[in-house]
Amino acid sequence: MVFLLLGTLGSALIFSLAGGPASSPRSSQESLRAEAMDADDLDGRDPRLMDSKRPKVEASFPRESYGPGSKARLVFVSKAQGVSLQFFRAGTEAKRMKENDVMLGSSVSPRRPLGSVRPGRKVSVRIGNWPSGVYFARLTARGGRVGFAPFVLHPRRLGEHRVAVVMPTETWQAYNFRDENGDHVGDTWYADWHRHTARLGRAFLNRGVPMRYKYYDEPFLRWLTATGKKVDYLSDAELKQVGSGRELARAYALIVFPGHHEYVTTHEYDVVTSFRNRGGNLMFLSANNFFWQIRIHGDVMTRTKRWRELGRPEAALIGVQYLANDTGTHRGRYSVVNAPAVPWLFAGTGLGNGSQFSNAGIEIDAVAPSSPPHTKVIARIPNIFGAGFTAEMSYYQTKAGAKVFAAGAFSIATAVWLPPVERMIDNLWARLTSDQDTGVRGHR
């Protein structure tokens, strides 16, 4: 059940007792750090009001991900003349994005003329033998029309690198308000809460850019590239298809969920939990993760129940779980409350108990009775939405050696270019990619 609190906060507060809807690396780092995020970059505006008004050409890839050298189909949903296509890798740009209806990166293919397109036209393309990453087709057409069609390029095999970064491709589609059936209502439950389905593979609004990609996804992609991190990029599809948590644990020491990863299938929840149980490390850099169960049949995603309603509260995996949001009205600074519990995390940051850092909010998590034993709250944003609504950053280790970090608010991934946060993420990365104090290899 969802509640709305009005009054002292000055705006609606949404919460639920059981949950609710809710160049060189060095030169790149220097230029990007100089353009670290503003507080307003933690955007919480209503996505229904965010479709770009600029000229566009719209298309999408039906699948969440593709492998190197594979064939793909690009499906157009708008009419345009003089269309051309060129592939780019996202996250290689040397400056942060200023607009939320663009994707930036470096080209990995020549431009290919396509001529005129109309809704329903399918164009066959060959994905290159490129490194795993987030890619997009950039479309241009007469009249200054521009569009983007993103996808994840997964590795040829799991475990090419010891770290996997999972993009929230199914949550992206849950927040896609495109109206395909022409009833003037977005084809998602966020437009009509009585609706329970959303089709995967739809072209995104906003010229094809996933909702809030600029804020929740792109800064971390840039940071990974600029710092030379070697990772496998996965979509939700890979976690639906992997056979078991044992297979994941053999492939990876660390799995990172940098964005808003709200919707997962039973299989994804199962294999990630099994990965953790076998000593695999997890890093959650946003909030409200693994909140809803979805089922997928063909290309249709159905929202079923909150995981805690199914007896599997997300705090048992993540350490914290969704508490509340206020549609992005209030934000606050984390206060360190337990630095001695994780001295390695704050090493080199100048932060200690009582220190404040970053600027987060929008949706918040907190520990729960289901949180694993010895879960440590290491920082809080106290009473961000009013008395009792406090965001909590957490960390825990298991007897099997797993180490699990959760940010507890939107979003540490957004703030990765702020010096204290960047050093914290570096420290986390070093700790969670090593076997120090874990003995995890014996548990896989």
Short mmCIF file of C-alpha atoms in Angstrom, two decimals:
data_model
loop_
_atom_site.label_atom_id
_atom_site.label_comp_id
_atom_site.label_asym_id
_atom_site.label_seq_id
_atom_site.Cartn_x
_atom_site.Cartn_y
_atom_site.Cartn_z
CA MET A 1 0.00 0.00 0.00
CA VAL A 2 1.31 3.46 -0.90
CA PHE A 3 0.87 6.48 1.35
CA LEU A 4 1.18 10.20 0.56
CA LEU A 5 2.27 12.50 3.37
CA LEU A 6 1.61 16.21 2.90
CA GLY A 7 2.49 19.14 5.09
CA THR A 8 5.78 19.93 6.73
CA LEU A 9 7.82 18.58 3.84
CA GLY A 10 6.10 20.91 1.42
CA SER A 11 5.54 18.15 -1.13
CA ALA A 12 4.27 14.61 -1.41
CA LEU A 13 6.31 11.93 0.30
CA ILE A 14 5.82 8.47 -1.15
CA PHE A 15 6.54 5.44 0.99
CA SER A 16 5.20 2.05 1.84
CA LEU A 17 5.14 -0.27 4.78
CA ALA A 18 5.89 -3.06 2.31
CA GLY A 19 7.51 -0.87 -0.31
CA GLY A 20 6.05 1.16 -3.15
CA PRO A 21 6.47 2.26 -6.74
CA ALA A 22 8.74 3.92 -6.80
CA SER A 23 42.07 10.64 -24.10
CA SER A 24 44.54 9.19 -21.50
CA PRO A 25 42.97 8.11 -18.26
CA ARG A 26 44.86 10.83 -16.37
CA SER A 27 43.90 13.66 -18.75
CA SER A 28 40.33 12.41 -18.87
CA GLN A 29 40.13 12.33 -15.09
CA GLU A 30 41.45 15.86 -14.76
CA SER A 31 39.01 17.35 -17.26
CA LEU A 32 36.06 15.40 -15.90
CA ARG A 33 36.78 16.14 -12.26
CA ALA A 34 36.80 19.83 -13.13
CA GLU A 35 33.20 19.37 -14.25
CA ALA A 36 32.00 17.37 -11.24
CA MET A 37 28.25 17.16 -10.77
CA ASP A 38 26.13 20.00 -9.47
CA ALA A 39 23.55 19.28 -6.80
CA ASP A 40 20.79 19.70 -9.38
CA ASP A 41 22.19 16.78 -11.36
CA LEU A 42 20.39 14.45 -8.96
CA ASP A 43 17.26 14.86 -11.01
CA GLY A 44 13.96 13.58 -9.67
CA ARG A 45 11.52 15.13 -12.12
CA ASP A 46 8.52 13.28 -13.46
CA PRO A 47 9.74 11.30 -16.50
CA ARG A 48 6.39 11.78 -18.25
CA LEU A 49 7.32 15.44 -18.74
CA MET A 50 10.77 14.78 -20.15
CA ASP A 51 10.32 13.78 -23.80
CA SER A 52 12.55 15.88 -26.00
CA LYS A 53 10.90 18.46 -28.23
CA ARG A 54 13.84 18.57 -30.63
CA PRO A 55 13.65 16.95 -34.09
CA LYS A 56 14.17 13.21 -33.80
CA VAL A 57 14.36 9.94 -35.68
CA GLU A 58 13.30 7.02 -33.50
CA ALA A 59 14.33 3.36 -33.58
CA SER A 60 15.39 0.59 -31.24
CA PHE A 61 17.08 -2.79 -31.04
CA PRO A 62 14.66 -5.53 -29.90
CA ARG A 63 17.21 -7.16 -27.60
CA GLU A 64 18.86 -5.79 -24.47
CA SER A 65 22.30 -7.03 -25.51
CA TYR A 66 24.28 -8.55 -28.35
CA GLY A 67 27.57 -10.39 -28.68
CA PRO A 68 30.61 -9.30 -30.69
CA GLY A 69 30.21 -10.04 -34.40
CA SER A 70 26.50 -10.85 -34.13
CA LYS A 71 23.68 -9.72 -36.39
CA ALA A 72 21.02 -7.35 -35.09
CA ARG A 73 17.84 -5.70 -36.36
CA LEU A 74 17.16 -2.01 -35.92
CA VAL A 75 13.42 -1.27 -35.94
CA PHE A 76 12.21 2.23 -36.80
CA VAL A 77 9.13 3.80 -35.23
CA SER A 78 9.18 7.17 -37.00
CA LYS A 79 9.35 8.48 -40.53
CA ALA A 80 12.39 10.34 -41.83
CA GLN A 81 14.38 10.97 -45.01
CA GLY A 82 18.11 10.93 -45.62
CA VAL A 83 18.80 8.73 -42.63
CA SER A 84 22.29 7.53 -41.76
CA LEU A 85 23.55 5.26 -38.99
CA GLN A 86 26.83 5.15 -37.10
CA PHE A 87 27.83 3.09 -34.05
CA PHE A 88 29.42 4.64 -30.98
CA ARG A 89 30.75 3.35 -27.68
CA ALA A 90 29.30 5.22 -24.70
CA GLY A 91 31.39 6.45 -21.79
CA THR A 92 34.49 7.40 -23.75
CA GLU A 93 33.59 11.09 -23.93
CA ALA A 94 36.01 13.56 -22.33
CA LYS A 95 33.37 15.79 -20.76
CA ARG A 96 30.14 15.29 -18.94
CA MET A 97 26.80 15.49 -20.70
CA LYS A 98 24.98 18.82 -20.56
CA GLU A 99 21.72 17.64 -22.14
CA ASN A 100 19.51 14.70 -21.22
CA ASP A 101 18.40 13.82 -24.76
CA VAL A 102 21.82 12.90 -26.14
CA MET A 103 24.30 10.05 -25.83
CA LEU A 104 28.00 10.75 -26.23
CA GLY A 105 30.94 8.52 -27.01
CA SER A 106 33.48 7.63 -29.67
CA SER A 107 32.63 6.23 -33.09
CA VAL A 108 33.47 2.59 -33.79
CA SER A 109 32.11 2.36 -37.34
CA PRO A 110 31.76 4.45 -40.49
CA ARG A 111 28.47 6.15 -41.28
CA ARG A 112 26.04 4.01 -43.23
CA PRO A 113 23.35 5.68 -45.37
CA LEU A 114 19.89 4.14 -45.02
CA GLY A 115 17.79 6.48 -47.16
CA SER A 116 14.15 6.94 -46.17
CA VAL A 117 12.61 5.10 -43.23
CA ARG A 118 9.08 4.64 -41.99
CA PRO A 119 7.54 3.02 -38.90
CA GLY A 120 8.09 -0.73 -38.95
CA ARG A 121 11.09 -0.70 -41.26
CA LYS A 122 13.74 -3.17 -40.08
CA VAL A 123 17.39 -2.71 -40.96
CA SER A 124 19.89 -5.55 -40.53
CA VAL A 125 23.22 -4.53 -39.06
CA ARG A 126 26.38 -6.35 -38.05
CA ILE A 127 27.72 -5.67 -34.56
CA GLY A 128 31.49 -5.26 -34.65
CA ASN A 129 34.10 -7.27 -32.81
CA TRP A 130 34.34 -4.53 -30.23
CA PRO A 131 35.17 -4.76 -26.51
CA SER A 132 32.30 -5.34 -24.13
CA GLY A 133 30.57 -2.08 -23.24
CA VAL A 134 27.51 0.10 -23.66
CA TYR A 135 27.02 1.11 -27.30
CA PHE A 136 24.47 2.98 -29.34
CA ALA A 137 23.51 3.56 -32.94
CA ARG A 138 23.44 7.29 -33.63
CA LEU A 139 20.84 8.13 -36.25
CA THR A 140 20.73 11.37 -38.21
CA ALA A 141 18.25 12.54 -40.83
CA ARG A 142 17.21 15.57 -42.82
CA GLY A 143 15.84 18.49 -40.87
CA GLY A 144 18.34 18.12 -38.07
CA ARG A 145 16.72 14.95 -36.79
CA VAL A 146 18.81 12.89 -34.36
CA GLY A 147 18.12 9.68 -32.48
CA PHE A 148 19.89 7.04 -30.41
CA ALA A 149 19.37 3.29 -30.06
CA PRO A 150 21.40 1.88 -27.13
CA PHE A 151 22.35 -1.70 -26.33
CA VAL A 152 24.83 -3.61 -24.19
CA LEU A 153 27.63 -5.52 -25.90
CA HIS A 154 28.23 -8.52 -23.66
CA PRO A 155 31.51 -10.48 -23.71
CA ARG A 156 31.95 -13.59 -25.84
CA ARG A 157 32.02 -15.58 -22.63
CA LEU A 158 31.37 -14.67 -19.03
CA GLY A 159 34.52 -13.98 -17.07
CA GLU A 160 36.71 -12.35 -19.68
CA HIS A 161 37.38 -9.91 -16.83
CA ARG A 162 36.97 -10.56 -13.12
CA VAL A 163 34.46 -7.73 -12.63
CA ALA A 164 31.00 -7.47 -14.21
CA VAL A 165 29.01 -4.22 -14.43
CA VAL A 166 25.28 -4.84 -14.91
CA MET A 167 23.19 -2.20 -16.65
CA PRO A 168 19.54 -1.96 -15.49
CA THR A 169 18.06 -2.66 -18.90
CA GLU A 170 14.71 -3.95 -17.66
CA THR A 171 14.23 -1.09 -15.23
CA TRP A 172 15.02 1.24 -18.14
CA GLN A 173 12.02 -0.23 -19.97
CA ALA A 174 9.77 -0.06 -16.90
CA TYR A 175 10.32 3.71 -16.93
CA ASN A 176 9.80 4.00 -20.69
CA PHE A 177 6.59 5.99 -21.26
CA ARG A 178 6.37 5.37 -25.00
CA ASP A 179 2.76 4.91 -26.11
CA GLU A 180 2.71 2.22 -28.79
CA ASN A 181 -1.02 1.48 -28.84
CA GLY A 182 -2.09 5.07 -29.43
CA ASP A 183 -4.32 5.47 -26.37
CA HIS A 184 -2.36 8.55 -25.21
CA VAL A 185 -1.18 6.71 -22.08
CA GLY A 186 2.38 5.46 -21.72
CA ASP A 187 2.68 1.68 -22.03
CA THR A 188 3.99 1.16 -18.50
CA TRP A 189 2.54 0.82 -15.04
CA TYR A 190 4.12 4.17 -14.17
CA ALA A 191 1.57 5.80 -16.46
CA ASP A 192 -1.31 3.63 -15.22
CA TRP A 193 -0.78 1.71 -11.97
CA HIS A 194 -3.56 -0.72 -12.94
CA ARG A 195 -1.36 -1.88 -15.80
CA HIS A 196 1.05 -4.74 -15.11
CA THR A 197 2.96 -5.16 -18.37
CA ALA A 198 5.56 -3.35 -20.44
CA ARG A 199 7.12 -4.46 -23.69
CA LEU A 200 10.88 -4.85 -23.84
CA GLY A 201 12.70 -3.52 -26.88
CA ARG A 202 10.60 -0.38 -27.27
CA ALA A 203 12.30 2.76 -28.54
CA PHE A 204 12.90 5.12 -25.64
CA LEU A 205 11.41 8.58 -25.57
CA ASN A 206 13.76 11.55 -25.32
CA ARG A 207 15.31 10.78 -28.74
CA GLY A 208 16.07 7.22 -27.65
CA VAL A 209 17.96 7.95 -24.42
CA PRO A 210 16.96 5.82 -21.40
CA MET A 211 15.31 7.84 -18.67
CA ARG A 212 17.84 9.65 -16.47
CA TYR A 213 20.75 8.00 -18.25
CA LYS A 214 22.56 11.34 -17.93
CA TYR A 215 22.29 11.23 -14.15
CA TYR A 216 22.31 7.59 -13.08
CA ASP A 217 24.37 5.77 -15.72
CA GLU A 218 26.63 7.97 -17.82
CA PRO A 219 28.91 9.39 -15.08
CA PHE A 220 29.92 5.91 -13.93
CA LEU A 221 30.46 4.68 -17.50
CA ARG A 222 32.79 7.65 -18.03
CA TRP A 223 34.63 6.90 -14.81
CA LEU A 224 35.16 3.26 -15.72
CA THR A 225 36.71 4.27 -19.04
CA ALA A 226 38.79 7.16 -17.72
CA THR A 227 40.27 5.09 -14.91
CA GLY A 228 41.06 2.16 -17.18
CA LYS A 229 38.85 -0.37 -15.38
CA LYS A 230 38.69 -3.70 -17.20
CA VAL A 231 35.18 -5.09 -16.83
CA ASP A 232 32.56 -7.20 -18.56
CA TYR A 233 29.38 -5.23 -19.28
CA LEU A 234 26.18 -7.23 -18.87
CA SER A 235 22.48 -6.55 -19.26
CA ASP A 236 19.71 -8.13 -17.22
CA ALA A 237 19.40 -10.63 -20.07
CA GLU A 238 22.76 -12.23 -19.23
CA LEU A 239 21.71 -12.74 -15.62
CA LYS A 240 18.47 -14.34 -16.80
CA GLN A 241 20.38 -16.72 -19.04
CA VAL A 242 23.36 -17.72 -16.89
CA GLY A 243 22.91 -21.25 -15.61
CA SER A 244 23.66 -20.79 -11.93
CA GLY A 245 25.28 -18.74 -9.21
CA ARG A 246 28.14 -21.22 -9.29
CA GLU A 247 28.81 -20.26 -12.90
CA LEU A 248 28.74 -16.56 -11.97
CA ALA A 249 31.10 -17.14 -9.05
CA ARG A 250 33.57 -18.95 -11.29
CA ALA A 251 33.50 -16.03 -13.70
CA TYR A 252 33.57 -13.00 -11.38
CA ALA A 253 35.00 -11.78 -8.10
CA LEU A 254 32.74 -8.71 -8.10
CA ILE A 255 29.43 -7.74 -9.67
CA VAL A 256 28.56 -4.04 -9.70
CA PHE A 257 25.02 -2.67 -10.00
CA PRO A 258 25.70 1.03 -10.58
CA GLY A 259 22.21 2.22 -11.55
CA HIS A 260 18.60 1.92 -10.46
CA HIS A 261 18.05 -1.85 -10.59
CA GLU A 262 14.48 -2.10 -9.34
CA TYR A 263 13.03 -4.93 -11.47
CA VAL A 264 14.46 -8.45 -11.61
CA THR A 265 13.24 -11.93 -12.50
CA THR A 266 13.28 -14.82 -10.05
CA HIS A 267 16.22 -16.37 -11.87
CA GLU A 268 18.26 -13.16 -11.67
CA TYR A 269 17.50 -12.82 -7.95
CA ASP A 270 18.40 -16.50 -7.43
CA VAL A 271 21.73 -16.48 -9.26
CA VAL A 272 22.89 -13.23 -7.66
CA THR A 273 21.98 -14.57 -4.21
CA SER A 274 23.81 -17.83 -4.95
CA PHE A 275 26.80 -15.83 -6.20
CA ARG A 276 26.86 -13.99 -2.86
CA ASN A 277 26.42 -17.23 -0.91
CA ARG A 278 29.51 -18.63 -2.67
CA GLY A 279 31.65 -15.69 -1.62
CA GLY A 280 30.98 -13.38 -4.57
CA ASN A 281 31.21 -9.65 -3.85
CA LEU A 282 28.46 -7.14 -4.68
CA MET A 283 28.42 -3.37 -5.04
CA PHE A 284 25.11 -1.45 -5.22
CA LEU A 285 25.74 2.22 -5.99
CA SER A 286 22.16 3.48 -6.09
CA ALA A 287 18.97 2.63 -4.14
CA ASN A 288 15.66 0.78 -4.48
CA ASN A 289 17.27 -2.30 -6.01
CA PHE A 290 15.75 -5.79 -6.42
CA PHE A 291 12.39 -4.42 -5.25
CA TRP A 292 9.87 -5.93 -7.70
CA GLN A 293 9.59 -9.40 -9.17
CA ILE A 294 8.97 -9.49 -12.91
CA ARG A 295 8.19 -12.35 -15.27
CA ILE A 296 9.15 -12.27 -18.93
CA HIS A 297 7.36 -14.11 -21.72
CA GLY A 298 8.64 -13.32 -25.18
CA ASP A 299 9.26 -9.59 -25.18
CA VAL A 300 6.65 -8.73 -22.53
CA MET A 301 7.66 -7.96 -18.97
CA THR A 302 4.99 -8.42 -16.28
CA ARG A 303 5.25 -6.83 -12.86
CA THR A 304 4.01 -9.25 -10.19
CA LYS A 305 4.77 -8.58 -6.51
CA ARG A 306 7.32 -6.88 -4.32
CA TRP A 307 10.00 -9.33 -3.28
CA ARG A 308 9.33 -8.73 0.40
CA GLU A 309 5.71 -9.78 -0.19
CA LEU A 310 7.09 -13.06 -1.52
CA GLY A 311 9.08 -13.68 1.63
CA ARG A 312 12.36 -12.53 0.08
CA PRO A 313 13.01 -8.99 1.34
CA GLU A 314 15.77 -7.34 -0.65
CA ALA A 315 17.64 -6.32 2.50
CA ALA A 316 18.59 -9.97 3.01
CA LEU A 317 20.74 -9.69 -0.11
CA ILE A 318 21.65 -6.01 -0.34
CA GLY A 319 21.90 -5.10 3.35
CA VAL A 320 19.36 -2.28 3.06
CA GLN A 321 16.01 -1.97 1.34
CA TYR A 322 13.70 0.66 -0.10
CA LEU A 323 12.13 2.98 2.49
CA ALA A 324 10.73 6.07 0.77
CA ASN A 325 11.00 8.71 -1.95
CA ASP A 326 9.70 12.23 -2.35
CA THR A 327 9.91 12.54 -6.18
CA GLY A 328 13.31 14.21 -5.91
CA THR A 329 12.31 17.25 -3.87
CA HIS A 330 14.78 16.82 -1.01
CA ARG A 331 18.45 15.88 -1.02
CA GLY A 332 21.05 15.83 1.69
CA ARG A 333 24.65 15.07 2.55
CA TYR A 334 25.81 11.76 3.96
CA SER A 335 27.22 11.92 7.50
CA VAL A 336 29.83 9.30 8.40
CA VAL A 337 28.71 7.39 11.51
CA ASN A 338 30.97 4.31 11.70
CA ALA A 339 34.34 4.97 10.06
CA PRO A 340 36.26 2.62 12.41
CA ALA A 341 34.21 -0.34 11.11
CA VAL A 342 35.54 0.18 7.56
CA PRO A 343 38.76 2.22 7.84
CA TRP A 344 39.89 1.01 4.41
CA LEU A 345 36.79 2.58 2.80
CA PHE A 346 37.57 6.09 4.03
CA ALA A 347 41.36 5.83 3.68
CA GLY A 348 42.75 8.87 1.88
CA THR A 349 39.42 10.72 1.86
CA GLY A 350 39.94 12.85 4.95
CA LEU A 351 36.55 11.65 6.19
CA GLY A 352 35.83 10.39 9.69
CA ASN A 353 32.88 10.15 12.03
CA GLY A 354 30.83 13.32 11.72
CA SER A 355 32.24 14.25 8.31
CA GLN A 356 29.78 14.99 5.52
CA PHE A 357 30.10 14.22 1.84
CA SER A 358 28.22 14.06 -1.49
CA ASN A 359 24.60 15.05 -2.10
CA ALA A 360 22.00 12.32 -2.47
CA GLY A 361 18.34 11.48 -2.00
CA ILE A 362 15.36 11.00 -4.35
CA GLU A 363 14.81 7.40 -3.18
CA ILE A 364 16.30 6.03 0.01
CA ASP A 365 17.06 2.66 1.61
CA ALA A 366 17.54 1.60 5.22
CA VAL A 367 18.48 -1.52 7.15
CA ALA A 368 15.66 -3.88 8.12
CA PRO A 369 15.16 -6.91 10.38
CA SER A 370 16.03 -9.06 7.36
CA SER A 371 19.45 -7.43 6.88
CA PRO A 372 22.28 -9.99 7.27
CA PRO A 373 23.88 -10.34 10.70
CA HIS A 374 26.66 -7.85 11.36
CA THR A 375 25.44 -5.43 8.68
CA LYS A 376 27.11 -2.12 9.48
CA VAL A 377 25.53 1.26 8.83
CA ILE A 378 28.52 3.39 7.88
CA ALA A 379 26.87 6.66 6.81
CA ARG A 380 23.44 8.26 7.00
CA ILE A 381 21.46 11.10 5.49
CA PRO A 382 19.41 11.82 8.60
CA ASN A 383 15.70 12.63 8.37
CA ILE A 384 15.99 13.59 4.73
CA PHE A 385 12.24 13.28 4.14
CA GLY A 386 11.21 14.10 7.70
CA ALA A 387 11.53 12.45 11.09
CA GLY A 388 12.30 8.75 10.77
CA PHE A 389 13.09 8.84 7.06
CA THR A 390 16.84 8.37 7.10
CA ALA A 391 18.95 6.98 4.25
CA GLU A 392 21.54 4.42 5.33
CA MET A 393 24.74 3.34 3.57
CA SER A 394 25.71 -0.20 4.55
CA TYR A 395 28.39 -2.87 4.37
CA TYR A 396 28.51 -6.50 5.47
CA GLN A 397 30.60 -9.63 5.07
CA THR A 398 29.47 -13.26 5.18
CA LYS A 399 31.11 -16.37 6.56
CA ALA A 400 31.68 -17.47 2.96
CA GLY A 401 33.75 -14.32 2.44
CA ALA A 402 31.29 -12.22 0.43
CA LYS A 403 31.58 -8.45 0.82
CA VAL A 404 28.49 -6.37 0.01
CA PHE A 405 28.27 -2.57 -0.16
CA ALA A 406 25.10 -0.53 -0.71
CA ALA A 407 24.86 3.25 -1.15
CA GLY A 408 21.35 3.59 0.31
CA ALA A 409 20.35 6.62 -1.81
CA PHE A 410 20.47 7.99 -5.35
CA SER A 411 23.34 7.88 -6.20
CA ILE A 412 26.99 7.27 -5.47
CA ALA A 413 27.47 6.38 -9.14
CA THR A 414 26.27 9.89 -10.07
CA ALA A 415 28.73 11.44 -7.62
CA VAL A 416 31.75 9.34 -8.59
CA TRP A 417 33.65 12.39 -9.88
CA LEU A 418 33.51 14.17 -6.52
CA PRO A 419 36.94 13.64 -4.90
CA PRO A 420 35.81 12.00 -1.62
CA VAL A 421 33.41 9.69 -3.43
CA GLU A 422 35.89 8.84 -6.17
CA ARG A 423 38.45 7.77 -3.58
CA MET A 424 35.81 5.74 -1.73
CA ILE A 425 34.86 3.91 -4.93
CA ASP A 426 38.55 3.27 -5.66
CA ASN A 427 38.94 1.84 -2.16
CA LEU A 428 35.83 -0.30 -2.60
CA TRP A 429 37.05 -1.52 -5.96
CA ALA A 430 40.42 -2.55 -4.54
CA ARG A 431 38.85 -4.32 -1.57
CA LEU A 432 36.06 -6.11 -3.43
CA THR A 433 38.20 -7.29 -6.32
CA SER A 434 40.74 -8.93 -4.03
CA ASP A 435 40.49 -12.10 -1.97
CA GLN A 436 41.91 -10.34 1.08
CA ASP A 437 40.29 -11.56 4.31
CA THR A 438 37.82 -13.73 2.42
CA GLY A 439 39.27 -16.99 1.18
CA VAL A 440 36.52 -16.88 -1.43
CA ARG A 441 38.21 -19.12 -3.97
CA GLY A 442 37.56 -22.08 -1.75
CA HIS A 443 33.82 -21.37 -1.78
CA ARG A 444 33.28 -21.33 -5.51
#
